[in-house]
Short mmCIF file of C-alpha atoms and ligand atoms in Angstrom, two decimals:
data_model
loop_
_atom_site.label_atom_id
_atom_site.label_comp_id
_atom_site.label_asym_id
_atom_site.label_seq_id
_atom_site.Cartn_x
_atom_site.Cartn_y
_atom_site.Cartn_z
CA MET K 1463 -49.87 63.20 109.72
CA SER K 1464 -52.89 60.93 109.92
CA PHE K 1465 -53.37 57.20 109.78
CA ASP K 1466 -55.96 55.01 108.05
CA LEU K 1467 -58.56 53.32 110.20
CA PRO K 1468 -57.97 49.55 110.46
CA ILE K 1469 -61.67 48.97 109.81
CA GLN K 1470 -64.87 50.98 109.73
CA PRO K 1471 -66.55 49.84 112.95
CA PRO K 1472 -70.32 49.82 113.37
CA GLU K 1473 -71.50 53.33 114.24
CA ARG K 1474 -73.10 52.14 117.44
CA ILE K 1475 -71.96 49.38 119.78
CA THR K 1476 -74.43 47.75 122.16
CA GLY K 1477 -74.50 44.87 124.55
CA LEU K 1478 -75.93 41.58 123.28
CA VAL K 1479 -78.31 39.28 125.12
CA ASN K 1480 -79.70 36.18 123.43
CA GLY K 1481 -78.56 37.50 120.05
CA THR K 1482 -80.34 40.85 120.33
CA ALA K 1483 -79.16 44.29 121.38
CA SER K 1484 -79.27 44.76 125.13
CA LEU K 1485 -81.64 47.31 126.63
CA GLY K 1486 -79.08 50.11 127.02
CA GLY K 1487 -80.77 52.84 129.00
CA GLY K 1488 -77.56 54.69 129.92
CA ILE K 1489 -75.63 57.50 128.28
CA ASP K 1490 -73.78 57.46 124.96
CA LEU K 1491 -70.01 57.01 125.26
CA PRO K 1492 -67.49 57.84 122.52
CA VAL K 1493 -64.93 55.31 121.30
CA PHE K 1494 -61.72 56.78 119.85
CA TYR K 1495 -59.01 55.48 117.52
CA PRO K 1496 -55.85 56.03 119.56
CA ALA K 1497 -53.69 56.53 116.45
CA THR K 1498 -55.63 59.62 115.35
CA GLY K 1499 -57.65 60.69 118.37
CA ALA K 1500 -60.79 60.64 116.18
CA GLN K 1501 -64.09 59.34 117.48
CA ILE K 1502 -64.95 56.23 115.49
CA ALA K 1503 -68.03 54.80 117.22
CA THR K 1504 -70.57 55.39 119.95
CA LEU K 1505 -71.23 52.97 122.75
CA THR K 1506 -74.64 52.62 124.34
CA GLU K 1507 -74.24 52.22 128.06
CA ASP K 1508 -76.25 49.48 129.77
CA ASP K 1509 -77.92 50.66 132.96
CA GLU K 1510 -78.94 48.56 135.95
CA THR K 1511 -82.13 47.32 134.24
CA ALA K 1512 -80.23 46.26 131.13
CA VAL K 1513 -77.62 44.51 133.24
CA ALA K 1514 -80.37 42.70 135.15
CA ARG K 1515 -81.82 41.44 131.88
CA ALA K 1516 -78.46 40.04 130.81
CA VAL K 1517 -77.96 38.33 134.17
CA GLU K 1518 -81.47 36.88 133.97
CA ALA K 1519 -80.70 35.46 130.51
CA ALA K 1520 -77.54 33.81 131.84
CA ARG K 1521 -79.45 32.66 134.92
CA ALA K 1522 -82.17 31.04 132.80
CA ALA K 1523 -79.58 29.30 130.63
CA PHE K 1524 -77.96 27.95 133.77
CA ASP K 1525 -81.06 27.09 135.81
CA LYS K 1526 -83.23 25.72 133.00
CA GLY K 1527 -80.96 25.15 130.03
CA PRO K 1528 -79.04 22.04 129.12
CA TRP K 1529 -75.66 23.80 129.35
CA PRO K 1530 -74.54 22.96 132.91
CA GLY K 1531 -75.48 19.30 132.50
CA LEU K 1532 -74.01 18.83 129.02
CA SER K 1533 -71.76 15.82 128.55
CA THR K 1534 -68.05 16.57 128.40
CA ALA K 1535 -68.00 15.44 124.77
CA LYS K 1536 -70.74 17.93 123.82
CA ARG K 1537 -69.10 20.76 125.75
CA ILE K 1538 -65.78 20.06 124.01
CA GLU K 1539 -67.61 20.32 120.68
CA ALA K 1540 -69.01 23.71 121.70
CA LEU K 1541 -65.58 24.97 122.81
CA GLU K 1542 -64.06 23.77 119.54
CA ALA K 1543 -66.81 25.62 117.64
CA CYS K 1544 -65.85 28.80 119.53
CA ARG K 1545 -62.20 28.29 118.59
CA GLU K 1546 -63.02 27.73 114.94
CA THR K 1547 -65.23 30.81 114.91
CA ILE K 1548 -62.37 32.95 116.16
CA LEU K 1549 -59.90 31.47 113.68
CA ALA K 1550 -62.34 32.10 110.82
CA ASN K 1551 -62.64 35.76 111.82
CA VAL K 1552 -59.10 36.63 112.92
CA ASP K 1553 -58.66 39.54 110.55
CA GLU K 1554 -61.93 41.30 111.41
CA LEU K 1555 -61.50 40.77 115.14
CA ALA K 1556 -57.88 41.96 115.04
CA ARG K 1557 -58.86 45.08 113.10
CA LEU K 1558 -61.67 45.92 115.53
CA GLU K 1559 -59.29 45.39 118.44
CA CYS K 1560 -56.71 47.59 116.75
CA ALA K 1561 -59.28 50.34 116.16
CA ALA K 1562 -60.05 50.69 119.86
CA THR K 1563 -56.71 49.83 121.47
CA GLY K 1564 -54.13 51.12 118.97
CA LEU K 1565 -52.18 47.88 119.43
CA VAL K 1566 -50.06 46.83 116.44
CA LEU K 1567 -52.29 44.92 114.00
CA LYS K 1568 -49.64 42.36 113.09
CA GLU K 1569 -49.27 41.44 116.79
CA LEU K 1570 -53.02 41.28 117.27
CA ARG K 1571 -53.40 38.87 114.37
CA ALA K 1572 -50.38 36.71 115.14
CA ARG K 1573 -50.58 36.61 118.93
CA HIS K 1574 -53.72 37.94 120.56
CA MET K 1575 -56.30 36.30 118.26
CA VAL K 1576 -54.37 33.05 117.98
CA ARG K 1577 -54.11 32.98 121.76
CA ALA K 1578 -57.84 33.77 122.03
CA ALA K 1579 -58.65 30.76 119.86
CA TYR K 1580 -56.18 28.61 121.79
CA ASN K 1581 -57.84 29.51 125.10
CA PHE K 1582 -60.88 27.50 123.95
CA ARG K 1583 -58.72 24.59 122.72
CA PHE K 1584 -56.81 24.60 126.01
CA PHE K 1585 -59.92 24.27 128.16
CA ALA K 1586 -61.44 21.72 125.78
CA GLU K 1587 -58.32 19.60 126.25
CA TYR K 1588 -58.31 20.26 129.97
CA ILE K 1589 -61.85 19.03 130.57
CA SER K 1590 -61.23 15.98 128.40
CA GLN K 1591 -58.66 14.91 131.01
CA SER K 1592 -60.46 15.98 134.18
CA ALA K 1593 -60.38 13.30 136.84
CA GLY K 1594 -62.75 12.68 139.73
CA GLN K 1595 -62.07 11.35 143.20
CA SER K 1596 -63.61 8.54 145.24
CA TYR K 1597 -62.87 7.28 148.74
CA THR K 1598 -63.61 4.05 150.58
CA GLN K 1599 -61.86 4.96 153.81
CA THR K 1600 -64.86 4.02 155.89
CA GLU K 1601 -65.86 0.41 155.37
CA GLY K 1602 -69.23 -0.09 153.69
CA TYR K 1603 -69.33 3.38 152.15
CA LEU K 1604 -68.34 4.87 148.82
CA THR K 1605 -67.71 8.62 148.86
CA THR K 1606 -67.30 10.47 145.58
CA VAL K 1607 -66.23 14.05 145.01
CA THR K 1608 -67.65 15.60 141.89
CA ARG K 1609 -67.14 19.07 140.50
CA GLU K 1610 -70.20 20.95 139.33
CA PRO K 1611 -70.58 24.32 137.65
CA VAL K 1612 -71.17 27.23 140.02
CA GLY K 1613 -73.68 29.31 138.06
CA VAL K 1614 -73.53 32.74 136.42
CA ALA K 1615 -70.05 34.24 136.10
CA ALA K 1616 -69.52 37.99 135.79
CA LEU K 1617 -66.40 38.49 133.67
CA ILE K 1618 -64.83 41.95 133.71
CA ALA K 1619 -62.02 42.71 131.27
CA PRO K 1620 -59.57 45.63 130.94
CA TRP K 1621 -58.63 47.66 127.86
CA ASN K 1622 -55.02 46.62 127.35
CA ALA K 1623 -55.58 43.23 125.68
CA PRO K 1624 -59.35 42.84 125.66
CA VAL K 1625 -59.88 39.75 123.50
CA ALA K 1626 -56.85 37.79 124.68
CA LEU K 1627 -57.68 38.36 128.35
CA ALA K 1628 -61.47 38.04 128.15
CA THR K 1629 -61.35 34.77 126.20
CA MET K 1630 -59.34 33.14 128.98
CA LYS K 1631 -62.24 33.95 131.29
CA ILE K 1632 -65.00 33.03 128.82
CA ALA K 1633 -63.40 29.72 127.83
CA ALA K 1634 -62.77 28.72 131.45
CA ALA K 1635 -66.23 29.71 132.70
CA LEU K 1636 -68.00 27.87 129.87
CA ALA K 1637 -65.72 24.82 129.91
CA PHE K 1638 -66.74 24.05 133.48
CA GLY K 1639 -70.44 24.48 132.69
CA ASN K 1640 -71.14 28.02 133.87
CA THR K 1641 -72.95 30.71 131.93
CA ALA K 1642 -71.54 34.21 131.71
CA VAL K 1643 -72.05 37.93 131.36
CA LEU K 1644 -69.03 39.80 130.03
CA LYS K 1645 -68.31 43.50 130.68
CA PRO K 1646 -65.48 44.91 128.54
CA SER K 1647 -63.83 48.24 129.22
CA GLU K 1648 -65.91 51.09 127.84
CA GLN K 1649 -62.80 52.25 125.93
CA THR K 1650 -62.36 49.00 123.99
CA PRO K 1651 -65.72 47.34 123.43
CA MET K 1652 -65.66 46.66 119.70
CA ALA K 1653 -63.80 43.41 119.16
CA LEU K 1654 -65.43 41.79 122.18
CA ALA K 1655 -68.89 42.93 121.05
CA ARG K 1656 -68.30 41.30 117.66
CA LEU K 1657 -66.74 38.21 119.23
CA VAL K 1658 -69.75 37.66 121.49
CA GLU K 1659 -72.08 38.17 118.54
CA LEU K 1660 -70.21 35.44 116.65
CA LEU K 1661 -70.03 33.10 119.63
CA GLN K 1662 -73.73 33.50 120.37
CA GLU K 1663 -74.33 31.91 116.94
CA VAL K 1664 -72.56 28.70 118.01
CA LEU K 1665 -73.57 28.57 121.67
CA PRO K 1666 -77.00 27.81 123.17
CA GLU K 1667 -79.19 30.80 124.03
CA GLY K 1668 -78.20 32.76 127.12
CA VAL K 1669 -74.89 30.97 127.74
CA LEU K 1670 -72.75 34.01 126.89
CA ASN K 1671 -73.96 37.62 127.08
CA ILE K 1672 -72.26 41.00 126.99
CA VAL K 1673 -73.11 44.33 128.60
CA ASN K 1674 -71.33 47.60 127.92
CA GLY K 1675 -70.66 50.82 129.73
CA ARG K 1676 -68.56 52.46 132.39
CA GLY K 1677 -67.17 50.37 135.21
CA ALA K 1678 -68.76 52.48 137.91
CA VAL K 1679 -72.22 52.08 136.29
CA THR K 1680 -72.51 48.90 134.25
CA GLY K 1681 -69.68 47.00 135.92
CA ALA K 1682 -70.84 47.90 139.42
CA ALA K 1683 -74.45 46.88 138.62
CA LEU K 1684 -73.22 43.54 137.28
CA VAL K 1685 -71.08 42.73 140.30
CA ALA K 1686 -73.83 43.71 142.76
CA HIS K 1687 -76.59 41.72 141.00
CA PRO K 1688 -77.84 38.93 143.25
CA GLY K 1689 -78.07 36.54 140.27
CA VAL K 1690 -74.28 36.53 139.86
CA ASP K 1691 -72.43 33.61 141.49
CA LEU K 1692 -68.80 34.35 140.57
CA VAL K 1693 -66.73 37.38 139.59
CA SER K 1694 -63.55 37.14 137.54
CA PHE K 1695 -61.84 40.50 137.18
CA THR K 1696 -58.71 41.74 135.45
CA GLY K 1697 -57.86 45.38 135.95
CA GLY K 1698 -56.42 47.92 138.33
CA THR K 1699 -55.84 47.29 142.02
CA GLU K 1700 -58.18 50.04 143.26
CA THR K 1701 -61.00 48.78 141.04
CA GLY K 1702 -60.32 45.29 142.35
CA ARG K 1703 -60.84 46.50 145.92
CA ALA K 1704 -64.19 48.07 145.01
CA ILE K 1705 -65.37 44.96 143.17
CA MET K 1706 -64.33 42.57 145.90
CA SER K 1707 -66.08 44.67 148.55
CA SER K 1708 -69.27 44.68 146.53
CA ALA K 1709 -69.11 40.96 145.70
CA GLY K 1710 -68.33 40.23 149.34
CA ARG K 1711 -71.73 41.54 150.37
CA ASN K 1712 -73.29 38.68 148.39
CA LEU K 1713 -70.54 36.26 149.50
CA VAL K 1714 -69.59 35.76 145.88
CA PRO K 1715 -66.09 34.34 145.21
CA CYS K 1716 -63.74 36.46 143.10
CA THR K 1717 -60.49 36.10 141.23
CA MET K 1718 -58.57 39.31 140.88
CA GLU K 1719 -55.80 39.73 138.33
CA LEU K 1720 -54.51 43.18 139.25
CA GLY K 1721 -51.59 45.49 138.66
CA GLY K 1722 -47.85 44.96 138.73
CA LYS K 1723 -44.52 46.73 139.10
CA SER K 1724 -42.34 43.84 138.21
CA ALA K 1725 -38.60 43.75 138.77
CA ASN K 1726 -36.43 42.66 135.88
CA ILE K 1727 -33.19 41.67 137.64
CA ILE K 1728 -30.13 41.57 135.41
CA PHE K 1729 -26.99 40.09 136.91
CA ALA K 1730 -23.51 40.60 135.47
CA SER K 1731 -23.46 36.81 135.00
CA ALA K 1732 -26.31 37.05 132.45
CA ASP K 1733 -25.87 36.81 128.71
CA GLN K 1734 -25.98 40.59 128.30
CA ASP K 1735 -27.29 40.56 124.73
CA ARG K 1736 -30.20 38.31 125.60
CA ALA K 1737 -30.92 40.23 128.79
CA LEU K 1738 -31.01 43.45 126.78
CA ASP K 1739 -33.46 41.96 124.27
CA GLY K 1740 -35.52 40.64 127.19
CA ALA K 1741 -35.57 43.99 128.99
CA LEU K 1742 -36.70 45.80 125.83
CA GLN K 1743 -39.38 43.21 125.11
CA GLY K 1744 -40.41 43.22 128.76
CA ILE K 1745 -41.27 46.89 128.75
CA PHE K 1746 -42.12 47.82 125.14
CA SER K 1747 -44.29 44.95 123.92
CA ASN K 1748 -48.06 45.58 123.87
CA ASN K 1749 -47.16 49.29 123.84
CA GLY K 1750 -45.91 48.81 127.40
CA GLN K 1751 -49.47 48.42 128.60
CA GLN K 1752 -49.30 45.12 130.41
CA CYS K 1753 -49.62 44.04 133.97
CA LEU K 1754 -46.65 41.71 133.61
CA ALA K 1755 -44.27 44.32 132.15
CA GLY K 1756 -40.74 44.28 133.52
CA SER K 1757 -41.08 47.92 134.44
CA ARG K 1758 -38.32 48.16 137.09
CA VAL K 1759 -35.04 47.18 135.52
CA LEU K 1760 -32.55 46.33 138.28
CA VAL K 1761 -29.02 45.96 136.88
CA GLU K 1762 -25.88 44.84 138.73
CA ARG K 1763 -23.66 47.89 139.16
CA LYS K 1764 -20.59 46.45 137.43
CA VAL K 1765 -22.49 46.22 134.12
CA PHE K 1766 -24.98 49.05 134.81
CA ASP K 1767 -23.50 51.83 132.66
CA ASP K 1768 -22.86 49.57 129.73
CA PHE K 1769 -26.33 47.97 129.91
CA VAL K 1770 -28.13 51.30 130.28
CA GLY K 1771 -26.14 52.83 127.43
CA ARG K 1772 -27.13 50.00 125.10
CA PHE K 1773 -30.75 50.11 126.29
CA ARG K 1774 -30.93 53.85 125.51
CA GLU K 1775 -29.52 53.34 122.04
CA ARG K 1776 -32.00 50.59 121.23
CA ALA K 1777 -34.96 52.40 122.82
CA ALA K 1778 -34.25 55.49 120.73
CA LYS K 1779 -34.44 53.31 117.60
CA VAL K 1780 -37.75 51.58 118.46
CA ARG K 1781 -40.16 52.20 115.58
CA VAL K 1782 -43.21 54.07 116.91
CA GLY K 1783 -46.09 54.73 114.58
CA ASP K 1784 -48.96 53.43 112.50
CA PRO K 1785 -50.48 50.31 114.13
CA LEU K 1786 -51.26 49.01 110.62
CA ALA K 1787 -47.64 49.08 109.42
CA ASP K 1788 -45.86 45.75 109.64
CA ASP K 1789 -42.61 47.27 110.90
CA THR K 1790 -44.20 49.26 113.75
CA GLU K 1791 -42.98 48.08 117.15
CA VAL K 1792 -44.90 50.44 119.44
CA GLY K 1793 -48.24 52.03 118.61
CA PRO K 1794 -50.18 54.77 120.38
CA LEU K 1795 -51.23 54.56 124.01
CA ALA K 1796 -54.84 53.69 124.66
CA SER K 1797 -56.26 57.13 125.47
CA LEU K 1798 -55.36 60.78 125.78
CA ALA K 1799 -55.79 60.71 129.56
CA HIS K 1800 -53.60 57.63 129.82
CA MET K 1801 -50.88 59.17 127.63
CA ASN K 1802 -50.83 62.31 129.79
CA ARG K 1803 -50.65 60.19 132.94
CA VAL K 1804 -47.71 58.17 131.57
CA LEU K 1805 -45.83 61.30 130.49
CA GLY K 1806 -46.55 62.85 133.90
CA PHE K 1807 -44.19 60.31 135.42
CA VAL K 1808 -41.24 61.98 133.68
CA ASP K 1809 -41.77 65.09 135.84
CA LYS K 1810 -42.46 62.96 138.90
CA ALA K 1811 -39.18 61.11 138.33
CA ARG K 1812 -37.28 64.42 138.11
CA GLU K 1813 -39.04 65.85 141.19
CA ASP K 1814 -38.05 62.74 143.14
CA GLY K 1815 -34.39 63.19 142.17
CA GLY K 1816 -34.27 60.83 139.19
CA GLN K 1817 -33.03 61.51 135.68
CA LEU K 1818 -34.47 61.02 132.21
CA LEU K 1819 -32.42 58.53 130.17
CA VAL K 1820 -34.33 58.42 126.90
CA GLY K 1821 -37.67 59.48 125.38
CA GLY K 1822 -40.12 61.17 127.71
CA THR K 1823 -42.02 63.22 125.14
CA ARG K 1824 -45.13 63.05 123.01
CA ARG K 1825 -44.46 62.23 119.36
CA GLU K 1826 -46.20 65.29 117.96
CA ASP K 1827 -44.74 64.58 114.53
CA LEU K 1828 -47.20 61.66 114.38
CA GLY K 1829 -50.27 63.92 114.57
CA GLU K 1830 -53.12 63.86 117.05
CA GLY K 1831 -52.66 60.21 118.10
CA TYR K 1832 -51.46 59.26 121.56
CA PHE K 1833 -47.88 58.40 120.62
CA ILE K 1834 -44.93 58.80 122.97
CA SER K 1835 -41.24 57.98 122.59
CA PRO K 1836 -40.16 54.82 124.40
CA THR K 1837 -39.00 56.14 127.73
CA ALA K 1838 -36.57 55.20 130.49
CA VAL K 1839 -35.56 57.00 133.67
CA LEU K 1840 -32.90 56.40 136.30
CA ALA K 1841 -34.61 56.45 139.68
CA HIS K 1842 -33.03 58.21 142.62
CA SER K 1843 -34.26 55.32 144.78
CA ASN K 1844 -36.82 52.55 144.77
CA ALA K 1845 -39.07 54.82 146.87
CA ASP K 1846 -39.60 57.18 143.88
CA ARG K 1847 -43.06 57.28 142.39
CA CYS K 1848 -41.69 56.02 139.06
CA ALA K 1849 -40.46 52.92 140.94
CA GLN K 1850 -43.55 52.35 143.07
CA ASP K 1851 -46.56 53.28 140.90
CA GLU K 1852 -47.73 51.17 138.01
CA ILE K 1853 -47.19 53.42 134.97
CA PHE K 1854 -48.58 50.98 132.40
CA GLY K 1855 -46.79 52.36 129.36
CA PRO K 1856 -43.49 52.08 127.42
CA PHE K 1857 -41.64 53.50 130.42
CA ALA K 1858 -38.79 51.67 132.18
CA THR K 1859 -37.34 52.66 135.55
CA PHE K 1860 -33.68 51.72 136.10
CA ILE K 1861 -32.10 51.03 139.49
CA PRO K 1862 -28.57 49.67 140.13
CA PHE K 1863 -27.73 47.02 142.75
CA ASP K 1864 -24.55 45.49 144.16
CA THR K 1865 -25.51 42.09 145.59
CA ALA K 1866 -28.17 39.46 145.00
CA ASP K 1867 -29.64 40.18 148.45
CA GLU K 1868 -29.95 43.86 147.60
CA ALA K 1869 -31.60 43.01 144.27
CA VAL K 1870 -34.16 40.80 146.02
CA ALA K 1871 -34.82 43.46 148.67
CA ILE K 1872 -35.47 46.10 146.01
CA ALA K 1873 -37.58 43.70 143.94
CA ASN K 1874 -39.77 42.90 146.95
CA ASP K 1875 -40.03 46.52 148.14
CA THR K 1876 -43.32 47.22 146.37
CA ALA K 1877 -47.01 46.81 147.09
CA PHE K 1878 -47.25 44.57 144.03
CA GLY K 1879 -46.10 40.99 143.48
CA LEU K 1880 -47.14 39.77 140.05
CA VAL K 1881 -44.01 38.75 138.16
CA SER K 1882 -40.23 38.85 138.64
CA TYR K 1883 -37.65 38.33 135.93
CA VAL K 1884 -34.14 37.01 136.65
CA TRP K 1885 -31.33 37.05 134.10
CA SER K 1886 -28.18 35.07 134.95
CA ASP K 1887 -26.26 32.14 133.48
CA HIS K 1888 -24.88 31.30 136.95
CA LEU K 1889 -27.14 28.58 138.33
CA PRO K 1890 -26.37 29.17 142.04
CA THR K 1891 -27.32 32.84 141.60
CA VAL K 1892 -30.62 31.86 140.00
CA MET K 1893 -31.32 29.22 142.66
CA ALA K 1894 -30.45 31.60 145.50
CA THR K 1895 -32.61 34.41 144.12
CA THR K 1896 -35.84 32.93 142.84
CA PRO K 1897 -37.22 31.45 146.09
CA SER K 1898 -36.96 34.83 147.86
CA LEU K 1899 -38.91 36.79 145.27
CA ARG K 1900 -42.41 37.68 146.50
CA SER K 1901 -44.29 37.29 143.24
CA GLY K 1902 -46.71 34.79 141.77
CA VAL K 1903 -44.55 34.17 138.70
CA VAL K 1904 -40.77 34.15 138.15
CA TRP K 1905 -39.33 34.08 134.65
CA VAL K 1906 -35.67 33.08 134.40
CA ASN K 1907 -33.75 34.14 131.28
CA THR K 1908 -36.97 34.62 129.34
CA PRO K 1909 -39.64 37.27 129.20
CA MET K 1910 -43.36 36.52 129.29
CA MET K 1911 -43.67 32.78 128.92
CA ARG K 1912 -47.23 31.97 129.86
CA GLU K 1913 -47.87 28.25 130.48
CA LEU K 1914 -51.64 27.91 130.62
CA ARG K 1915 -51.67 24.80 132.80
CA ALA K 1916 -49.70 26.66 135.48
CA PRO K 1917 -51.28 29.21 137.84
CA PHE K 1918 -50.93 32.87 136.89
CA GLY K 1919 -51.61 35.59 139.41
CA GLY K 1920 -50.12 37.84 141.99
CA TYR K 1921 -48.94 38.11 145.58
CA LYS K 1922 -49.88 41.16 147.66
CA THR K 1923 -51.94 43.80 145.81
CA SER K 1924 -51.34 42.13 142.44
CA GLY K 1925 -54.21 39.76 142.89
CA VAL K 1926 -56.35 37.26 144.67
CA GLY K 1927 -56.55 33.74 143.28
CA ARG K 1928 -54.99 32.47 140.09
CA GLU K 1929 -55.91 31.79 136.47
CA GLY K 1930 -54.67 28.64 134.70
CA GLY K 1931 -55.78 25.03 134.30
CA ALA K 1932 -56.37 23.63 137.78
CA SER K 1933 -56.81 27.09 139.33
CA CYS K 1934 -59.67 27.82 136.95
CA GLU K 1935 -61.19 24.41 137.61
CA ALA K 1936 -61.15 25.13 141.34
CA PHE K 1937 -62.67 28.60 140.86
CA TYR K 1938 -65.35 27.79 138.29
CA THR K 1939 -66.65 24.63 140.00
CA GLU K 1940 -68.25 23.69 143.27
CA GLU K 1941 -67.02 20.49 144.87
CA LYS K 1942 -69.76 18.06 145.88
CA THR K 1943 -69.16 15.18 148.24
CA THR K 1944 -71.65 12.31 147.88
CA THR K 1945 -71.58 9.35 150.24
CA ILE K 1946 -73.45 6.11 149.45
CA PRO K 1947 -73.42 2.97 151.59
CA THR K 1948 -72.49 -0.14 149.64
CA ALA K 1949 -75.05 -2.14 151.72
CA PRO K 1950 -77.82 -0.87 154.05
CA PRO K 1951 -75.89 0.48 157.05
CA ALA K 1952 -76.85 -0.11 160.66
CA LEU K 1953 -78.71 3.04 161.77
CA ARG K 1954 -79.24 4.35 165.30
CA ARG K 1955 -82.94 3.93 165.94
CA PHE K 1956 -83.98 7.08 167.85
CA GLY K 1957 -87.39 6.65 169.53
CA ALA K 1958 -87.76 2.99 168.43
P1 NDP A 3432 -59.65 49.27 135.51
O1 NDP A 3432 -59.49 48.69 136.84
O2 NDP A 3432 -59.90 50.71 135.40
O3 NDP A 3432 -60.84 48.57 134.72
C1 NDP A 3432 -60.91 47.21 134.45
C2 NDP A 3432 -62.35 46.86 134.12
O4 NDP A 3432 -63.14 47.05 135.28
C3 NDP A 3432 -62.96 47.73 133.04
O5 NDP A 3432 -63.87 46.96 132.30
C4 NDP A 3432 -63.67 48.78 133.86
O6 NDP A 3432 -64.69 49.40 133.14
C5 NDP A 3432 -64.23 47.92 134.98
N1 NDP A 3432 -64.58 48.63 136.19
C6 NDP A 3432 -64.11 49.82 136.67
N2 NDP A 3432 -64.71 50.14 137.85
C7 NDP A 3432 -65.58 49.14 138.13
C8 NDP A 3432 -66.49 48.87 139.21
N3 NDP A 3432 -66.62 49.70 140.24
N4 NDP A 3432 -67.22 47.75 139.16
C9 NDP A 3432 -67.10 46.88 138.14
N5 NDP A 3432 -66.27 47.07 137.08
C10 NDP A 3432 -65.50 48.18 137.08
O7 NDP A 3432 -58.38 48.79 134.73
P2 NDP A 3432 -57.98 49.19 133.28
O8 NDP A 3432 -59.03 48.85 132.30
O9 NDP A 3432 -57.47 50.57 133.38
O10 NDP A 3432 -56.78 48.16 133.01
C11 NDP A 3432 -55.51 48.41 133.42
C12 NDP A 3432 -55.21 47.69 134.71
O11 NDP A 3432 -55.43 46.29 134.55
C13 NDP A 3432 -53.77 47.83 135.11
O12 NDP A 3432 -53.67 48.20 136.46
C14 NDP A 3432 -53.20 46.45 134.90
O13 NDP A 3432 -52.14 46.11 135.71
C15 NDP A 3432 -54.36 45.58 135.13
N6 NDP A 3432 -54.16 44.32 134.41
C16 NDP A 3432 -53.88 43.20 135.14
C17 NDP A 3432 -53.61 42.00 134.51
C18 NDP A 3432 -53.34 40.77 135.31
O14 NDP A 3432 -53.49 39.68 134.78
N7 NDP A 3432 -52.92 40.87 136.56
C19 NDP A 3432 -53.61 41.89 133.05
C20 NDP A 3432 -53.92 43.12 132.39
C21 NDP A 3432 -54.19 44.29 133.07
P3 NDP A 3432 -64.41 50.80 132.35
O15 NDP A 3432 -63.03 50.74 131.80
O16 NDP A 3432 -65.45 50.76 131.31
O17 NDP A 3432 -64.58 51.87 133.35
#
């Protein structure tokens, strides 16, 4: 079996600086369509020199260009132009994203691209309401606090939802007057390359640039460049450590949106049908490749067997296949190596004393693509690798619990702390549980509700800093305190 390509991508993908191809200078990297395993494009890697040129372009746009000093009204116009550009090109961008990620096209069109456009609208609205501060605490003086753009932002995006995640960073960086250099994952460069090409047509020269290549080469060169003032990273925890260490040498502030191993706690007092839908959505949407997945499903023992039985039945019926088909629910995983890693956790679960509940195999009937059956295991304990490691695929790990305290203890017994889910219609249970959960986000009786004004980010190794309205404003601006006397003040006259 083979599947049609969503779009014929350009044969070669390059970075883009000031509307022209970046210098490259590195090796050629293949880009594959995950649904067939076929190479569909070649990426030119940007080496240190090419990265430096992109940073210099962003630097010049910041240091000499009008961008940082633009009026709010003009910047809102520019953000709105970015939004309209995305909306006018949803189909092409979604198809390019599908071709590199294997995510379901219908979802990319309806959610990811719409969200990408909304990211620009959100920050346009946010800056239209931004308020300043002034103080007159000391008589005869007016002190104002203004927020000013920081400079050049290095924006590093992962492969699991490239456009949706990168546009949050781009929109925020630009809204607060910074210029930017974006580095997508080398596996999924196509939609972001096209997006930046389109946005460069509506933005002033140098404001937004893109470099491409491997993280260890292009990404590392970008983070280490002395012309970079900020780093915003979404990706794995180990990569986050490396990036923060490198940025730390230049004393450059970072936000880190890292991994997760989120507990989805289902009490007997929950609406079991809704909790089941929520658990399935929590682990199988976006092909299971999301930091916020509810990947550890903790179910109260008195409903455990029934809940797991129904989950298995539904998981076995999830439609896996062609990302272009409207009824597909789960597409292929992002790469061959990633698929093998995800499937490797079935053996790890067994070795650690757990048991396979459903799935656990490659869907060879679907050809050479990286398809697996939606999978669930019963862990022997929360110490198992399938309960501790981020698997990042359509792979749920089930664990029973008896009391709310036990559920919280299991939920918190992880190096991560991104999201927790709680399902219960008993208010005291919800109120007793949520404050004890060590995660940056708690969703009660709903999966994945992202409120952009609210901070999003993780405790522990799930992140440093937050993304969201005020959190982004704090990160992407410097605060400046200016004090002016309202009349000439009496000065001490040294040496008079
Ligand atoms: P990686 O950490 O491997 O890579 C993320 C990005 O960083 C890629 O662009 C990568 O480039 C780049 N990179 C890798 N090494 C370096 C380096 N030394 N210096 C600079 N850049 C580097 O993550 P994945 O792409 O594999 O994404 C999956 C991970 O992202 C998961 O762990 C997931 O939890 C996390 N994630 C977190 C989210 C959150 O909001 N908390 C949201 C989504 C994902 P390249 O790929 O080209 O090597």
